[in-house]
Amino acid sequence: MSDVDLSQLRALAAVVDEGSFDAAAAALHLTPSAVSQRIKALEQSAGRVLVRRTKPTEATEAGHAYLRLARQVQALVQDVRLEVDPTEQRPPTIPLAINGDSLATWVLPALASLAGTAYFDVRREDEGRTAELLRSGTVMAAITSDAAPVQGCRSTRLGTMRYRPMATPDFVAEWFGDGVDVATLSRAPVVVFDRNDDLQDAYLRQRSRRRLAPPRHHVPASSQFAEAIALGLGWGMLPKEQYEERERGGLLVDLDPGGHVDVTLHWQQWALQTPALEATARAIKEAAAEHLT
């Protein structure tokens, strides 16, 4: 592999971010032909295809590695420019992947503490899938349930979010008047976040040795998910921050005291160190120490 050209890396990031060669050209103030030539030159240097010419354009597996390099170089250049002349440079943008429940409960105050020193491009994704955004080079850091560090990253355990099966008292009286067992769990409606949400099924697997398939409501927004449960739409797994106040007010009850699902979260970030990324890591870890077990 020959030396990597920085303008080619910028073109790669733009093509992936903007979704097409034309849009990348507009973002870089170049012609589409110039962008195409830079991508072709980078692919010749790498000896493999880096971009799928689809709509939208996507990085190939090899392209993900180069995309990650492009983002790292961009972060380093921005960091150096900020150090040399802080008055002429905007604070860096830190792309992050964060699971919905963390985002809705304890993460935003941590990020808000860094307002003015960094901008954040937050991607909401299930904790079991956030690491994929790290692998692809889309984000610099992620809150994930994957303990094993992604290549080129380091991993730190944050703590555990405990989820309990919650429902309204009326819902419990209607569907679980005879107790919580396989039969009642098979019939009672359940609220799930989206098709990737496994928390409710993880609890059901704890309660039964066979697969249970109760009727489901899909509510793909964390705060609305909790609200749907509080309105009696079904039962669902909630973290303490989303049920504690309602439980104290008698609006929600634990339908199966003692039953719970624990999700251990990890902070993974690029091994590359920049002041903004390190400050973000510290803020997240401090907040996790306060909110997670």
Tab-separated table of C-alpha atoms in Angstrom, residues 171 175 188-195 197 200 214-220 225 228-229 232-236:
chain	number	residue	atom	x	y	z
A	171	PHE	CA	-53.308	-4.050	34.121
A	175	TRP	CA	-54.078	-9.985	33.327
A	188	ALA	CA	-50.873	-10.529	28.532
A	189	PRO	CA	-49.971	-7.798	26.006
A	190	VAL	CA	-46.368	-6.617	26.172
A	191	VAL	CA	-44.789	-3.365	25.010
A	192	VAL	CA	-41.473	-3.660	23.152
A	193	PHE	CA	-39.231	-0.887	21.922
A	194	ASP	CA	-38.536	-2.140	18.406
A	195	ARG	CA	-37.657	-5.351	16.544
A	197	ASP	CA	-35.420	-5.028	21.665
A	200	GLN	CA	-38.913	-8.444	27.354
A	214	PRO	CA	-47.632	-12.758	23.760
A	215	PRO	CA	-49.356	-10.012	21.725
A	216	ARG	CA	-47.069	-7.010	21.273
A	217	HIS	CA	-47.180	-3.254	20.926
A	218	HIS	CA	-44.117	-1.644	19.307
A	219	VAL	CA	-43.297	1.850	20.605
A	220	PRO	CA	-39.860	2.890	19.254
A	225	PHE	CA	-42.283	3.456	25.609
A	228	ALA	CA	-47.280	3.473	26.945
A	229	ILE	CA	-46.724	1.172	29.927
A	232	GLY	CA	-51.858	0.513	30.544
A	233	LEU	CA	-51.083	-0.523	26.985
A	234	GLY	CA	-49.089	-3.508	28.247
A	235	TRP	CA	-46.283	-4.524	30.564
A	236	GLY	CA	-42.624	-3.893	29.830
